[in-house]
PDB file of C-alpha atoms in Angstrom:
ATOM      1  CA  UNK A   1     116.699  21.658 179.921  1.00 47.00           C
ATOM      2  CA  UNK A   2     114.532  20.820 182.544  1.00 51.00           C
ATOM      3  CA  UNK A   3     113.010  21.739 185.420  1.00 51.00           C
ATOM      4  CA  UNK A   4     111.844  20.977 188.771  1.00 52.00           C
ATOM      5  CA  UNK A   5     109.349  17.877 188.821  1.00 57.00           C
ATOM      6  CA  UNK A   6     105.803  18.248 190.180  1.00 52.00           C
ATOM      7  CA  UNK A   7     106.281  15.639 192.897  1.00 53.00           C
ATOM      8  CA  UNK A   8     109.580  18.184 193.945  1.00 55.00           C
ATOM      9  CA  UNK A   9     107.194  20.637 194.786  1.00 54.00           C
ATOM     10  CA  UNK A  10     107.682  21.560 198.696  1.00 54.00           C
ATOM     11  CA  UNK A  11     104.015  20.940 199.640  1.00 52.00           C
ATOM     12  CA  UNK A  12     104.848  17.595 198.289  1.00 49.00           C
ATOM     13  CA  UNK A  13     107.958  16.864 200.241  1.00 47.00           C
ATOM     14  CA  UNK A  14     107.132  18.275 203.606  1.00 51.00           C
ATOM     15  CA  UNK A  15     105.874  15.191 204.718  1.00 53.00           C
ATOM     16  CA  UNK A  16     101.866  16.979 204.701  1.00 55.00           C
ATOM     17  CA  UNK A  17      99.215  14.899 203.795  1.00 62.00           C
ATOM     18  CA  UNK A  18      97.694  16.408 200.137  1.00 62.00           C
ATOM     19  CA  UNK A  19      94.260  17.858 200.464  1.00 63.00           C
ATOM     20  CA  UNK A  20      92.764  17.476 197.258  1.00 61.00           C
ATOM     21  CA  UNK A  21      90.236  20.081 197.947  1.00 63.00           C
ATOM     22  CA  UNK A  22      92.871  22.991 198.133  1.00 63.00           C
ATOM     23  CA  UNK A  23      95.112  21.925 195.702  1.00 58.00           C
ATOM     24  CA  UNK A  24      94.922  24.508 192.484  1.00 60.00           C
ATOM     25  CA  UNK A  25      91.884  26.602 194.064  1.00 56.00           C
ATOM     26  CA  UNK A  26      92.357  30.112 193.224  1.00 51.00           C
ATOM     27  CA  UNK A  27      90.491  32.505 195.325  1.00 54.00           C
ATOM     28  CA  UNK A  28      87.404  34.159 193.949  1.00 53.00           C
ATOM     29  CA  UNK A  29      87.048  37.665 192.788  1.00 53.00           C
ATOM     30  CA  UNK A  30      85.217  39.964 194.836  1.00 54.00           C
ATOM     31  CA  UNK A  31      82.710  42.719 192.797  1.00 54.00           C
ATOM     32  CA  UNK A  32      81.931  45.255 194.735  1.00 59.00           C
ATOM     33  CA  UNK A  33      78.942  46.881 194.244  1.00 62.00           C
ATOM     34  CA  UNK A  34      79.730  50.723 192.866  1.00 64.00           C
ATOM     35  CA  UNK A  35      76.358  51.056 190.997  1.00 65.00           C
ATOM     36  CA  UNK A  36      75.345  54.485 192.063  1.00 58.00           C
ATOM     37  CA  UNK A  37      78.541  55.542 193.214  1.00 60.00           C
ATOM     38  CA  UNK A  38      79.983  59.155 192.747  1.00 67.00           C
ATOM     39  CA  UNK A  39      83.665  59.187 193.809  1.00 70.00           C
ATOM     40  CA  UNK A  40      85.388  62.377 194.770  1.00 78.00           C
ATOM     41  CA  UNK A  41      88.254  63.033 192.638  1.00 80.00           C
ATOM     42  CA  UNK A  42      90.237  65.379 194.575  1.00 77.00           C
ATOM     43  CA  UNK A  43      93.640  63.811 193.619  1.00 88.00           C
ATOM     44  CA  UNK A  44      95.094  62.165 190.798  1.00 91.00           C
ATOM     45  CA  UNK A  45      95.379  58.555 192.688  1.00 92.00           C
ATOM     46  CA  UNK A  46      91.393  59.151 193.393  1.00 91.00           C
ATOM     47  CA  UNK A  47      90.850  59.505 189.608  1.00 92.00           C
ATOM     48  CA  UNK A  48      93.118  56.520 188.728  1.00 92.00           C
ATOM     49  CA  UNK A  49      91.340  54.196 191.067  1.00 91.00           C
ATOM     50  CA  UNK A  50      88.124  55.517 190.321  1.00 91.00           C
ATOM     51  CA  UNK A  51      88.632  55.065 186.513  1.00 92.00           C
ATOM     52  CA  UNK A  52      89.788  51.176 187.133  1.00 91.00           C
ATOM     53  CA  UNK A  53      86.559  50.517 188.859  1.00 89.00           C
ATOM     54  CA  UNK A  54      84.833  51.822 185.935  1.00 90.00           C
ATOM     55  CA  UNK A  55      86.631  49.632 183.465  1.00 89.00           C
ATOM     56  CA  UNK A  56      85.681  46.990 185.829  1.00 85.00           C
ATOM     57  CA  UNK A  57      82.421  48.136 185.824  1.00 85.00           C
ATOM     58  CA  UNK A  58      79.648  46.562 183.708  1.00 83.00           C
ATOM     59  CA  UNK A  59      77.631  49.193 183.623  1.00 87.00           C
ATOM     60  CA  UNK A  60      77.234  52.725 182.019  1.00 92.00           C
ATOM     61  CA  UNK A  61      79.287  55.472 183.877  1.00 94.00           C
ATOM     62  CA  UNK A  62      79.051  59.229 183.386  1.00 94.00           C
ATOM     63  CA  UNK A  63      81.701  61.579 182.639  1.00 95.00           C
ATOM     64  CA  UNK A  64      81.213  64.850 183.210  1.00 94.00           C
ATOM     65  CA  UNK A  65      84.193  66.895 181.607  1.00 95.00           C
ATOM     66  CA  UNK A  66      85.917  70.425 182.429  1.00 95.00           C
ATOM     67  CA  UNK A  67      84.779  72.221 179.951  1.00 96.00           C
ATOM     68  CA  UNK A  68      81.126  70.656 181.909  1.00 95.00           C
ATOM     69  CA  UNK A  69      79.767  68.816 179.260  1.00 96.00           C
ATOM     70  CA  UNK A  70      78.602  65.610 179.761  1.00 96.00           C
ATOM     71  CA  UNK A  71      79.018  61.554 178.316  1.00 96.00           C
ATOM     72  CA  UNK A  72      77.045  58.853 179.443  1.00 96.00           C
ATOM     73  CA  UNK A  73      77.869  55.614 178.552  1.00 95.00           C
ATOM     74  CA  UNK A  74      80.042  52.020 178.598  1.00 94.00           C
ATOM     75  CA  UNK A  75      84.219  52.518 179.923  1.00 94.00           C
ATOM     76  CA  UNK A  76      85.681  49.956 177.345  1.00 93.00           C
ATOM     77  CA  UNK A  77      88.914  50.380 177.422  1.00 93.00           C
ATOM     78  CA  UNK A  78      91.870  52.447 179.242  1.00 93.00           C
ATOM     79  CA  UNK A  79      95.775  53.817 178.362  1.00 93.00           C
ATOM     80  CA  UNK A  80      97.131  54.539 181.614  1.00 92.00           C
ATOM     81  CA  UNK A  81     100.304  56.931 180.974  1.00 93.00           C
ATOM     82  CA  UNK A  82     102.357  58.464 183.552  1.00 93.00           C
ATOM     83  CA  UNK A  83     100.415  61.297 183.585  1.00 94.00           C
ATOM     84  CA  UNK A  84      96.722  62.196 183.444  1.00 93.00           C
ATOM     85  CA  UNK A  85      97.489  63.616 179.558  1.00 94.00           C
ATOM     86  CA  UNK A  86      99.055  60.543 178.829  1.00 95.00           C
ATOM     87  CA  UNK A  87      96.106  58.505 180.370  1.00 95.00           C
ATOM     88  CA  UNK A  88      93.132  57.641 178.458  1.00 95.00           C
ATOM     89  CA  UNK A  89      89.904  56.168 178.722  1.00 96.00           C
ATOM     90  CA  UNK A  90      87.382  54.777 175.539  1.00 96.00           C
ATOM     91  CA  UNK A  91      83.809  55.207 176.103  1.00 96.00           C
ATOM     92  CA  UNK A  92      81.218  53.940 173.834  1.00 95.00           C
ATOM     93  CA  UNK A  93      78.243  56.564 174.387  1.00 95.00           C
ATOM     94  CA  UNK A  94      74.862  55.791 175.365  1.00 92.00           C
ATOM     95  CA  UNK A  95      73.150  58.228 172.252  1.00 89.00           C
ATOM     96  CA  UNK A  96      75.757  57.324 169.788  1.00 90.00           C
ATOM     97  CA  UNK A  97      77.860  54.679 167.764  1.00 89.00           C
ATOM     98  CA  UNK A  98      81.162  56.698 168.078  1.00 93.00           C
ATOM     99  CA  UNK A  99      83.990  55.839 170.484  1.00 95.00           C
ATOM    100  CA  UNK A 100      85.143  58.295 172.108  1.00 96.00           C
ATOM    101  CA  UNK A 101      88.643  59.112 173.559  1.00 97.00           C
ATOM    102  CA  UNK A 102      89.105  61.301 176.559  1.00 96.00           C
ATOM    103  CA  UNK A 103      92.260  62.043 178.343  1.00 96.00           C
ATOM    104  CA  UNK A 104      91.996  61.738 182.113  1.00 95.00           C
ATOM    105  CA  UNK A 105      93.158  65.317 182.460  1.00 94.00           C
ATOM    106  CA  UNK A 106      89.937  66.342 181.198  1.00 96.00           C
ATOM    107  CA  UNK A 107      87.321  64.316 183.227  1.00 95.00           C
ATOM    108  CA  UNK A 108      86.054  66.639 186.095  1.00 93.00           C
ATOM    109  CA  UNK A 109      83.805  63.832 188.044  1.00 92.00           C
ATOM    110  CA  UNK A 110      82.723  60.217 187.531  1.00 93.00           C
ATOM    111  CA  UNK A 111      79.301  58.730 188.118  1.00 91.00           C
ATOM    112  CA  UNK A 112      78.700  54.822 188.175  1.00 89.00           C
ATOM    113  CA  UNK A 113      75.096  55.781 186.698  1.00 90.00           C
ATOM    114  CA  UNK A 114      73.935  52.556 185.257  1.00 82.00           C
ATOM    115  CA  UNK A 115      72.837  49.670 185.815  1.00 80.00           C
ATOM    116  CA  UNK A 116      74.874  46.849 186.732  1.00 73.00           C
ATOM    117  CA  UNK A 117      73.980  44.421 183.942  1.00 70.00           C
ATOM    118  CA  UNK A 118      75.752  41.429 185.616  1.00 66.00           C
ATOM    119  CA  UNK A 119      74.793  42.307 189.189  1.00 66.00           C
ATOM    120  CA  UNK A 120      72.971  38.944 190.741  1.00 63.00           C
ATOM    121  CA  UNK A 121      73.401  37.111 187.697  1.00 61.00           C
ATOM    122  CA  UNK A 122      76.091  34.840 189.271  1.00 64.00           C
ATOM    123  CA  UNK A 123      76.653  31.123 188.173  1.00 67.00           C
ATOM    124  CA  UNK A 124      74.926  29.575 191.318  1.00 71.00           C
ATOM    125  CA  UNK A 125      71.807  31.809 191.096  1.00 71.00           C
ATOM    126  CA  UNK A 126      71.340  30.174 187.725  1.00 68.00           C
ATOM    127  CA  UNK A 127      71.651  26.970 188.747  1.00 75.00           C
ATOM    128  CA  UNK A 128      69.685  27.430 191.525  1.00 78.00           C
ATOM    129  CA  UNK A 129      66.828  28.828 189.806  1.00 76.00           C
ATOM    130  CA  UNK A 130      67.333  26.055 187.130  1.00 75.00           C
ATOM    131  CA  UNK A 131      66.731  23.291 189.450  1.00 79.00           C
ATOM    132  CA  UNK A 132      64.033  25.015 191.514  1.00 81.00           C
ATOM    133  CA  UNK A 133      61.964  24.740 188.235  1.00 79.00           C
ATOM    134  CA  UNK A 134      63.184  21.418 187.545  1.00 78.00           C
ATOM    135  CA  UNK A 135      61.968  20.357 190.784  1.00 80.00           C
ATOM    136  CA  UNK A 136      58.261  22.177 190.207  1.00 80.00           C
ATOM    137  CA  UNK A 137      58.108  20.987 187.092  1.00 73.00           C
ATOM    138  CA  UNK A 138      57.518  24.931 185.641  1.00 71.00           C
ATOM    139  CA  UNK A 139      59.329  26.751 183.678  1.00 65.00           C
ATOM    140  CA  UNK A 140      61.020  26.373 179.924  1.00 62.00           C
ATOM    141  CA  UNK A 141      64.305  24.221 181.256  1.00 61.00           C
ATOM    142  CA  UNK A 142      66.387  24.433 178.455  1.00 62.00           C
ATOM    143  CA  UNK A 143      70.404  25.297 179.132  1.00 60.00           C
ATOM    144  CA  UNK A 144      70.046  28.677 177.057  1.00 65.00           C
ATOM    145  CA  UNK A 145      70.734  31.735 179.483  1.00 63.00           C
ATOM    146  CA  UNK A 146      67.988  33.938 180.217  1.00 61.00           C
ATOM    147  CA  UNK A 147      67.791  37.449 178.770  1.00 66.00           C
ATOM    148  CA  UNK A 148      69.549  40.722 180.367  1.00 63.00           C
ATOM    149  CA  UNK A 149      66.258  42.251 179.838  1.00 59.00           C
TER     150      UNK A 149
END
């Protein structure tokens, strides 16, 4: 079996000249910045979305639960269900080694309360920092990334 040939492709055919620039470019993603951010979670779509964002996130979140007690710490993983008892999140928490897992039924409120450990840290601010100091001559200019800290 076989199937359609690369050179069949319609972009190919229609007589367009190829642009090599936009050939298999897939659009960037977009991080939007939620450090800080305390959603209201008034319905259960709210809480969905807001829970994706923290998965997303790369940061520590807080959870504050009905019965009001509290966990800090890093969204690693998610069940989603089709219900919020059927829904789960895994936190790792700040104070502990233990992963946790919490229905969504159960969170009250979400806080993005850490810091965004990736925020900034984007592929051209490294190079451009790398050949700024190549440029001054300063600096240790070894390919190694820099700390988080």
């Amino acid at each position: 079996m076989t199937g359609p040939r690369h050179a069949d492709r319609p972009s190919h055919t229609e007589g367009s000249p190829l642009n090599p620039d936009t050939l298999e470019v897939a659009p960037g993603t977009i991080h939007e910045s939620v450090q800080g951010w305390v959603p209201k979670l008034a319905t259960e779509e709210e809480l969905r979305i807001a829970l994706e964002k923290a998965f997303d996130y790369r940061g520590d979140v807080t959870l504050t639960l009905k019965d009001n007690s509290k966990i800090e710490g890093y969204l690693f993983d998610r069940v989603t269900g089709s219900s919020l008892t059927t829904s789960f999140v895994r936190v790792l928490p700040k104070d502990s080694t233990q992963k946790l897992k919490i229905a969504y039924a159960n969170i009250a409120a979400l806080a993005f309360t850490g810091r965004d450990t990736a925020a900034g840290k984007s592929w051209e601010a490294w190079v451009g920092k790398y050949w700024e100091k190549k440029a001054t001559g300063r600096g240790d200019l070894s390919l190694q990334p820099e700390s988080l800290e």
